[in-house]
XYZ file of C-alpha atoms in Angstrom:
565
model
C -0.050 0.043 -0.020
C 1.202 3.625 -0.689
C 2.887 5.391 2.052
C 0.255 8.342 1.879
C -2.583 5.990 1.792
C -1.208 4.172 5.034
C -0.786 7.558 6.830
C -4.382 8.688 6.037
C -5.812 5.295 6.893
C -3.840 5.855 10.272
C -5.190 9.374 10.659
C -8.833 8.405 9.997
C -8.459 5.309 12.346
C -7.450 7.424 14.863
C -10.344 9.843 14.395
C -12.700 6.974 13.946
C -11.331 5.565 17.657
C -11.729 9.008 18.875
C -15.493 9.173 17.851
C -16.031 5.809 19.406
C -14.692 6.925 22.610
C -16.675 10.124 22.717
C -20.038 8.004 22.578
C -19.089 6.792 25.959
C -17.870 9.853 27.311
C -20.381 9.631 30.357
C -18.462 8.084 33.157
C -19.362 6.482 36.398
C -18.771 9.996 37.975
C -19.393 12.515 35.276
C -17.942 15.916 35.821
C -20.468 18.338 36.886
C -18.983 21.364 38.727
C -16.023 21.293 36.461
C -17.702 20.657 33.250
C -15.807 22.660 30.413
C -13.765 24.681 33.025
C -11.429 23.523 35.606
C -11.373 26.633 37.628
C -7.661 26.086 37.950
C -5.853 29.379 37.091
C -2.236 29.750 35.968
C -1.535 31.928 38.967
C -2.578 29.373 41.308
C -0.238 26.832 39.557
C 2.670 29.179 39.681
C 2.129 29.702 43.487
C 2.510 25.866 43.854
C 5.661 25.719 41.741
C 7.025 23.407 39.225
C 8.715 20.907 41.597
C 5.482 20.462 43.978
C 3.484 20.050 40.642
C 5.760 17.363 39.615
C 5.325 15.616 42.941
C 1.374 16.316 42.708
C 1.248 14.595 39.410
C 3.210 11.343 40.642
C 1.190 11.220 43.645
C -2.384 11.731 41.813
C -1.314 8.930 39.403
C -0.195 6.523 42.194
C -3.510 7.054 43.923
C -5.538 6.343 40.608
C -4.056 3.046 40.411
C -3.199 2.058 43.825
C -5.815 3.429 46.235
C -8.599 0.955 46.535
C -11.241 3.441 46.670
C -10.072 5.495 43.940
C -9.233 2.711 41.661
C -12.810 1.281 41.986
C -14.157 4.608 40.274
C -15.983 5.920 43.447
C -14.636 9.197 42.706
C -14.065 11.214 39.783
C -10.244 11.318 39.900
C -10.086 14.133 37.352
C -12.409 16.327 39.303
C -10.426 15.623 42.760
C -7.374 17.115 40.971
C -9.165 20.367 40.393
C -10.241 20.431 43.984
C -6.944 19.894 45.661
C -5.028 22.395 43.362
C -6.608 25.494 45.121
C -6.099 24.050 48.510
C -2.366 23.676 47.816
C -2.183 27.200 46.046
C -3.758 29.077 49.164
C -1.849 27.522 51.881
C 1.811 28.183 52.932
C 3.989 25.783 51.160
C 5.151 24.312 54.577
C 1.504 22.886 54.976
C 1.435 21.257 51.549
C 2.267 17.725 53.181
C -0.449 18.020 55.729
C -3.032 19.023 53.284
C -2.174 16.107 50.999
C -2.132 13.665 53.980
C -5.619 14.821 54.937
C -6.579 14.523 51.083
C -5.698 10.867 50.855
C -7.242 10.012 54.204
C -10.504 11.695 53.056
C -11.025 8.657 50.716
C -11.641 6.446 53.391
C -10.045 3.415 55.256
C -8.995 0.038 53.610
C -7.339 -3.077 54.613
C -3.638 -3.607 54.036
C -1.578 -6.888 53.193
C 1.843 -7.986 52.440
C 1.373 -8.231 48.470
C 3.144 -11.374 47.239
C 5.844 -10.660 44.692
C 5.020 -11.693 41.090
C 7.222 -14.332 39.634
C 9.592 -13.594 36.816
C 9.346 -9.805 37.152
C 11.075 -7.974 34.095
C 10.118 -4.451 35.326
C 9.378 -3.272 38.920
C 7.075 -0.493 39.769
C 8.879 2.733 40.287
C 7.966 3.742 43.917
C 11.095 4.741 45.475
C 9.971 8.340 45.227
C 7.616 7.734 48.377
C 10.565 7.728 50.741
C 13.058 9.686 48.674
C 10.988 12.815 48.003
C 11.481 14.566 51.441
C 7.855 14.283 52.479
C 6.827 14.470 56.087
C 6.700 11.149 58.085
C 2.958 11.317 58.247
C 2.550 11.771 54.371
C 5.345 9.052 53.517
C 3.587 6.549 56.005
C 0.080 7.398 54.457
C 1.554 6.690 51.028
C 3.421 3.619 52.074
C -0.089 2.307 53.630
C -1.764 2.945 50.214
C 1.110 0.937 48.429
C 0.517 -1.909 50.568
C -3.375 -1.800 50.071
C -5.501 -4.977 49.683
C -6.444 -4.599 45.951
C -8.636 -6.402 43.614
C -7.707 -7.464 40.242
C -10.143 -4.680 38.748
C -9.610 -1.096 37.973
C -12.038 1.351 36.858
C -9.448 3.091 34.685
C -7.669 0.122 33.138
C -8.151 -3.422 32.365
C -6.316 -6.138 30.486
C -7.439 -7.490 27.033
C -7.172 -11.349 26.753
C -3.580 -10.923 25.144
C -2.586 -8.847 27.952
C -2.304 -5.287 26.789
C -3.999 -2.592 28.777
C -7.306 -1.045 27.912
C -7.794 2.379 29.226
C -11.578 2.357 29.086
C -12.727 5.100 31.136
C -10.533 8.069 30.318
C -12.883 10.891 29.567
C -11.938 12.593 26.272
C -13.492 15.932 27.133
C -14.440 16.002 23.325
C -16.067 19.506 23.441
C -12.887 21.030 24.910
C -10.725 21.702 21.866
C -8.340 23.988 23.759
C -8.507 23.010 27.370
C -7.721 25.578 30.117
C -4.593 25.219 32.445
C -5.997 22.730 34.614
C -7.229 20.327 32.092
C -3.944 20.736 30.260
C -2.217 19.852 33.381
C -4.599 16.855 33.714
C -3.565 15.773 30.001
C 0.120 15.571 31.081
C -0.759 13.843 34.195
C -2.875 11.247 32.664
C -0.296 10.465 29.893
C 2.633 10.396 32.300
C 1.095 8.109 34.651
C -0.142 5.702 31.876
C 3.542 5.401 30.982
C 4.597 5.151 34.465
C 2.352 2.296 35.124
C 1.478 0.643 31.820
C 4.141 1.052 29.313
C 6.344 -1.940 29.335
C 9.285 -0.186 28.259
C 9.534 2.672 30.507
C 12.974 1.255 31.609
C 14.212 1.747 27.753
C 13.098 5.392 27.410
C 16.405 6.590 27.870
C 15.842 9.058 30.646
C 14.313 8.911 34.076
C 10.539 9.515 33.398
C 10.002 11.803 36.264
C 12.524 14.185 34.877
C 10.477 14.505 31.829
C 7.294 15.192 33.782
C 9.020 18.190 35.529
C 10.129 19.341 32.114
C 6.751 19.409 30.545
C 4.814 21.193 33.274
C 5.759 24.579 32.006
C 5.394 23.455 28.435
C 1.839 22.322 28.867
C 0.779 25.222 31.069
C 2.218 27.738 28.336
C 0.643 26.407 25.232
C -1.211 29.448 23.758
C -3.692 27.772 21.607
C -5.122 24.319 20.246
C -2.156 23.991 17.850
C 0.320 24.700 20.613
C -1.350 22.219 22.937
C -1.550 19.349 20.343
C 2.023 19.883 19.490
C 3.103 19.710 23.085
C 1.182 16.510 23.490
C 2.650 15.117 20.257
C 6.150 15.939 21.569
C 5.472 14.177 24.769
C 4.594 11.110 23.116
C 7.881 11.433 21.164
C 9.813 11.069 24.313
C 8.797 7.595 25.232
C 10.811 6.541 22.077
C 8.159 4.154 20.739
C 7.375 3.741 16.978
C 3.935 2.979 17.895
C 3.398 6.545 19.563
C 2.205 9.652 18.103
C -0.954 11.740 17.713
C -2.709 11.648 14.371
C -5.267 14.265 13.888
C -6.275 17.240 11.701
C -4.160 19.656 13.688
C -0.935 17.819 13.867
C -1.362 16.938 10.056
C -1.694 20.686 9.497
C 1.483 21.299 11.417
C 3.596 19.211 8.892
C 1.595 20.184 6.081
C -1.835 19.024 4.340
C -0.382 19.183 0.852
C 2.241 17.022 -0.770
C 4.674 16.823 -3.841
C 3.964 13.619 -5.879
C 7.398 12.453 -5.217
C 8.247 9.283 -2.952
C 11.575 9.872 -1.033
C 13.757 7.732 1.129
C 16.734 7.901 2.991
C 19.865 6.245 1.474
C 23.470 6.724 2.536
C 22.459 9.682 4.654
C 20.855 11.523 1.762
C 17.258 12.267 0.932
C 16.704 10.347 -2.474
C 13.739 10.206 -4.889
C 12.588 6.651 -5.030
C 9.547 6.862 -6.893
C 6.476 8.964 -8.365
C 3.137 8.697 -6.462
C 1.698 10.029 -9.714
C 3.660 9.090 -12.667
C 2.527 12.086 -15.007
C 2.829 14.682 -12.102
C 6.153 13.228 -10.999
C 7.709 13.417 -14.411
C 6.508 16.913 -15.005
C 8.586 17.975 -12.106
C 11.710 17.427 -13.935
C 13.207 15.605 -10.920
C 14.277 11.980 -11.642
C 14.300 8.834 -9.689
C 17.644 8.564 -7.927
C 17.893 12.508 -7.633
C 18.895 13.725 -4.140
C 17.005 16.617 -2.389
C 19.437 19.128 -0.656
C 17.121 21.890 0.264
C 13.198 22.411 0.687
C 12.022 26.209 0.788
C 15.571 27.323 1.373
C 16.203 25.009 4.378
C 18.644 22.145 4.376
C 17.354 18.885 4.812
C 19.416 18.728 7.916
C 17.819 21.756 9.349
C 14.294 20.367 8.759
C 15.154 17.044 10.474
C 16.437 18.946 13.380
C 13.342 21.087 13.634
C 10.884 18.140 13.157
C 12.661 15.191 15.266
C 11.199 16.490 18.394
C 7.803 15.633 16.893
C 8.581 12.169 15.453
C 7.914 9.310 17.852
C 10.290 6.504 17.005
C 12.038 3.764 18.683
C 15.404 4.240 16.723
C 17.108 6.375 14.163
C 16.171 4.533 10.998
C 12.602 4.598 11.745
C 12.814 8.423 12.653
C 14.286 8.863 9.278
C 11.494 6.786 7.651
C 8.755 8.826 9.323
C 10.584 12.122 8.200
C 10.539 10.889 4.616
C 6.766 11.580 4.527
C 7.053 14.828 6.236
C 9.820 16.580 4.531
C 7.885 17.316 1.429
C 4.515 18.156 3.006
C 3.416 21.702 2.797
C 0.533 24.082 3.451
C 1.656 26.252 0.620
C 0.592 26.033 -2.824
C 4.326 25.820 -3.904
C 7.539 24.267 -2.815
C 10.928 25.444 -3.717
C 13.172 22.486 -4.112
C 17.146 22.372 -4.536
C 18.266 19.001 -5.760
C 21.248 17.175 -7.215
C 20.854 15.441 -10.555
C 23.784 13.836 -12.439
C 26.259 15.803 -10.399
C 24.463 19.204 -11.078
C 22.621 21.236 -8.577
C 19.248 22.672 -9.673
C 16.402 24.591 -8.249
C 12.775 24.293 -9.207
C 9.440 25.550 -7.890
C 6.831 22.738 -7.818
C 2.988 22.955 -7.107
C 1.760 20.877 -4.206
C -1.352 18.887 -4.097
C -3.988 17.722 -1.631
C -3.541 13.954 -1.390
C -6.943 13.109 -2.959
C -5.906 15.042 -6.053
C -2.911 12.586 -6.525
C -3.764 9.862 -9.329
C -1.638 6.987 -7.456
C -0.079 5.106 -10.313
C 2.261 2.783 -8.281
C 1.133 -0.971 -8.647
C 0.803 -3.248 -5.577
C 3.654 -5.555 -5.049
C 3.158 -8.917 -6.483
C 1.796 -11.372 -3.637
C 3.665 -14.269 -5.170
C 6.148 -14.830 -7.966
C 9.141 -17.065 -9.212
C 12.082 -14.834 -9.528
C 13.713 -17.853 -11.529
C 13.018 -21.652 -11.701
C 14.837 -22.357 -8.405
C 13.721 -18.962 -6.354
C 10.352 -18.189 -5.127
C 9.099 -14.836 -3.715
C 6.231 -14.005 -1.422
C 5.351 -10.417 -0.337
C 3.869 -10.537 3.352
C 2.168 -6.988 2.461
C -0.130 -8.510 -0.126
C -0.011 -12.508 0.213
C -3.366 -14.066 1.512
C -3.267 -17.244 3.511
C -5.834 -18.946 1.279
C -3.093 -19.328 -1.442
C -0.450 -20.982 0.818
C -1.252 -24.637 0.093
C -1.136 -24.105 -3.741
C 2.070 -22.168 -3.357
C 4.056 -24.571 -1.304
C 2.920 -27.308 -3.595
C 4.252 -25.337 -6.462
C 7.705 -24.551 -4.769
C 8.253 -27.641 -2.812
C 11.396 -28.494 -4.742
C 12.794 -25.004 -5.295
C 16.223 -24.178 -3.777
C 15.016 -21.070 -1.934
C 12.004 -18.843 -0.855
C 12.238 -15.102 -0.178
C 9.700 -13.611 2.190
C 9.561 -9.920 1.954
C 8.394 -8.149 5.172
C 9.288 -4.657 4.361
C 5.782 -3.688 4.539
C 3.060 -4.550 7.203
C 1.408 -7.943 6.892
C -2.025 -8.011 4.970
C -3.030 -10.907 7.358
C -1.716 -12.174 10.601
C 0.182 -15.196 8.954
C 2.491 -16.178 11.747
C 1.051 -19.658 12.383
C -0.654 -20.408 8.883
C 2.696 -19.735 6.992
C 4.887 -21.015 9.934
C 3.427 -24.449 9.659
C 4.971 -24.780 6.138
C 8.481 -23.711 7.311
C 9.051 -25.553 10.437
C 9.648 -29.368 10.853
C 8.684 -29.010 14.542
C 7.236 -26.234 16.948
C 9.926 -23.624 17.881
C 9.874 -21.076 20.731
C 10.422 -17.606 18.990
C 9.050 -14.960 21.455
C 8.214 -14.350 25.347
C 6.037 -11.463 26.590
C 5.769 -9.193 29.434
C 2.292 -8.371 30.788
C 1.250 -5.665 33.336
C -0.570 -5.879 36.632
C -3.733 -4.675 37.865
C -2.784 -5.794 41.411
C 0.567 -4.242 41.501
C 0.656 -1.411 38.935
C 3.877 -0.633 37.195
C 5.068 -4.381 37.516
C 5.577 -6.413 34.294
C 6.175 -10.075 34.523
C 7.665 -12.355 31.918
C 5.378 -15.011 30.596
C 6.263 -18.401 29.019
C 7.523 -18.373 25.286
C 5.227 -18.933 22.467
C 5.740 -21.439 19.621
C 5.445 -21.319 15.837
C 5.219 -24.428 13.536
C 4.060 -27.990 13.769
C 5.507 -31.428 13.666
C 5.638 -31.493 9.655
C 7.933 -33.783 7.940
C 6.838 -32.330 4.661
C 8.093 -28.656 5.791
C 9.588 -26.583 3.051
C 13.582 -27.335 3.461
C 14.862 -24.945 0.873
C 16.824 -21.816 2.076
C 14.588 -18.989 3.308
C 15.691 -15.284 3.055
C 13.712 -12.746 5.099
C 13.869 -9.325 3.823
C 13.417 -6.282 6.575
C 14.253 -2.683 6.915
C 12.884 0.384 9.134
C 9.287 -0.168 7.446
C 9.243 -3.629 9.280
C 7.438 -2.865 12.384
C 5.144 -4.439 14.851
C 3.377 -7.516 13.421
C 5.879 -7.462 10.746
C 8.720 -7.836 13.268
C 6.736 -10.354 14.994
C 6.288 -12.489 11.934
C 10.260 -12.111 11.364
C 11.005 -13.322 14.767
C 8.825 -16.400 14.124
C 10.134 -17.272 10.292
C 13.739 -16.823 11.323
C 13.336 -19.876 13.339
C 13.002 -22.029 10.314
C 16.039 -24.279 9.952
C 17.859 -22.621 7.030
C 16.484 -19.044 7.258
C 18.696 -15.786 7.356
C 17.453 -12.185 7.675
C 18.730 -9.903 5.231
C 18.502 -5.932 5.147
C 18.582 -3.389 8.002
C 17.465 -2.460 11.489
C 13.591 -2.758 11.961
C 11.415 -0.323 13.605
C 11.821 -1.462 17.189
C 8.056 -1.499 18.336
C 6.951 -5.117 18.618
C 3.824 -5.787 20.555
C 0.175 -4.979 20.408
C -0.982 -1.499 20.627
C -3.092 0.190 23.329
C -5.142 3.646 22.684
C -6.253 6.179 24.973
C -7.665 9.723 24.924
C -6.551 12.920 26.360
C -8.412 16.034 27.018
C -9.468 17.600 23.605
C -10.517 14.285 22.091
C -6.762 13.654 21.376
C -6.295 9.927 20.498
C -2.905 8.536 21.253
C -1.288 4.989 21.387
C 1.647 3.065 23.049
C 2.968 -0.465 22.723
C 1.134 -2.373 25.234
C 2.862 -5.643 25.822
C 6.587 -6.317 25.886
C 7.995 -8.776 23.400
C 11.426 -10.515 23.780
C 13.366 -13.384 22.093
C 13.100 -16.676 23.693
C 16.177 -16.025 25.553
C 14.657 -12.718 26.865
C 16.748 -10.294 24.691
C 15.388 -6.905 23.915
C 13.303 -6.170 20.946
C 12.166 -2.547 21.674
C 14.144 0.314 20.127
C 16.827 -2.551 19.041
C 14.402 -4.105 16.357
C 15.409 -7.204 14.586
C 19.067 -7.345 13.823
C 19.570 -8.762 10.302
C 21.978 -11.842 9.816
C 23.291 -9.962 6.646
C 23.136 -6.247 6.803
C 22.643 -4.682 3.303
C 20.996 -1.135 2.681
C 19.892 0.558 -0.740
C 22.384 2.906 -2.257
C 21.675 6.145 -4.324
C 23.151 4.264 -7.414
C 21.072 1.278 -6.775
C 17.789 3.443 -6.345
C 18.831 5.471 -9.645
C 18.993 1.990 -11.633
C 15.858 0.477 -10.182
C 17.843 -2.061 -8.349
C 16.544 -3.838 -5.134
C 19.885 -4.495 -3.428
C 18.507 -6.238 -0.457
C 16.543 -8.499 -2.857
C 19.554 -9.242 -4.935
C 21.738 -10.124 -2.076
C 18.984 -12.703 -0.991
C 18.843 -14.074 -4.498
C 22.608 -14.320 -4.677
C 22.842 -16.461 -1.249
C 19.977 -18.760 -2.361
C 21.769 -19.534 -5.672
C 25.342 -20.233 -3.769
């Protein structure tokens, strides 16, 4: 599927999700007094100060997931935040611990117990702040009591799908507030931050102390001057978790990068921005820019400068995936024309090109062949277009061939791990382990037993199997790769994958902003990481500018060469 089509499908899927959530916006404890307006002023928040607002955000989320009465949904926890802020603002700083202690105690008594430690823990809850923040003894003891509360395996704000990834089912999107006031903007930050704190399986791999990022973003959220700044601040926050599944896809963020496009498909090769293809052949050729030409400047800005400006808003697990996502945004614009400086046959040229709305592009690229014979001894399957109904016929046809190429440089058209895997394995093989979050002990992720692919099959395909991957190999595609590389004669060709493997969990932020994260952790059978690292190929090979210019698929060519030898 074409890159622009994929992005706009993602965009509309996000809008559809937001619309679905807004239909269930009435919660167990709907906002009444604070409907539309939080009654929290910037002045009151400034009185509390950035450090204490950070501590309040950490404490608010901890109580949301740990306190039995609060986690049961007995209280409207968003509304309770708006109630406590004026109390903290109007009292002397030295009284804040007493105010917070009384606040927590006001939600009632509960039983405590020595919670049994989960087995095979991969990541523990980050609760060290309770004793290291310098709180009064009374507040510290009160928080520790909540930590040791007897909790049920049920929480009003989060549940687990059958596969283990979290479902944030009762987060009010406040759909009618497109530009939330300071209190709702702070709520948005607190909500996102605490979902990551307790239900993101790779919090430990973010690269920075997540608590520092909360403190950094408080002034950013409070100073967001309009709807655009608010959405972009949310987008920037999602980029900080370094997860290729993250992001915000809506009309505001789309407009920031640009609603219009050039009819040129670009990729990064040899650290250069290279024209790989035309989305619309007629319009593309009319630009005068040829396939293999290198883009140097866009609207009089160097490519390097644009990458620097945009990178803060691009959620990506690793650098190749960052560049993959940027390859779409670089040629987006809100202007009717775009100035391009490019290098063609050793000569620099400048041209002013018209831009187009995506629905004005006559996409002329043909979908990749689902199956073909490259030669008499080499078969090819494209996982992005193949249908499992064809497997039986295909494997009957290729059973005596020397090798099979499985191209996973696209998102799989179907979930074919097990349907295809049974043809590739002589017996079951463990290929992945998972970490699953806890409702009883929020923040804890436990490793589960490995899962297998393949059956006992004496008639399995015993030729060489070359698996093709690159930075577009993400999520389900990475999962398929992990499974198929367990075949006896399999090798992975290409470059580092997207590093975001695991089912996606969606949730809403105030202003009807839909976002998502990787919801379960995925690891190799030995427990090695996949997040951010991706799938490392056995044989690394990347496209070159010369290869693109000459319409060569160098990764595919290397795989064919390996099969023949």
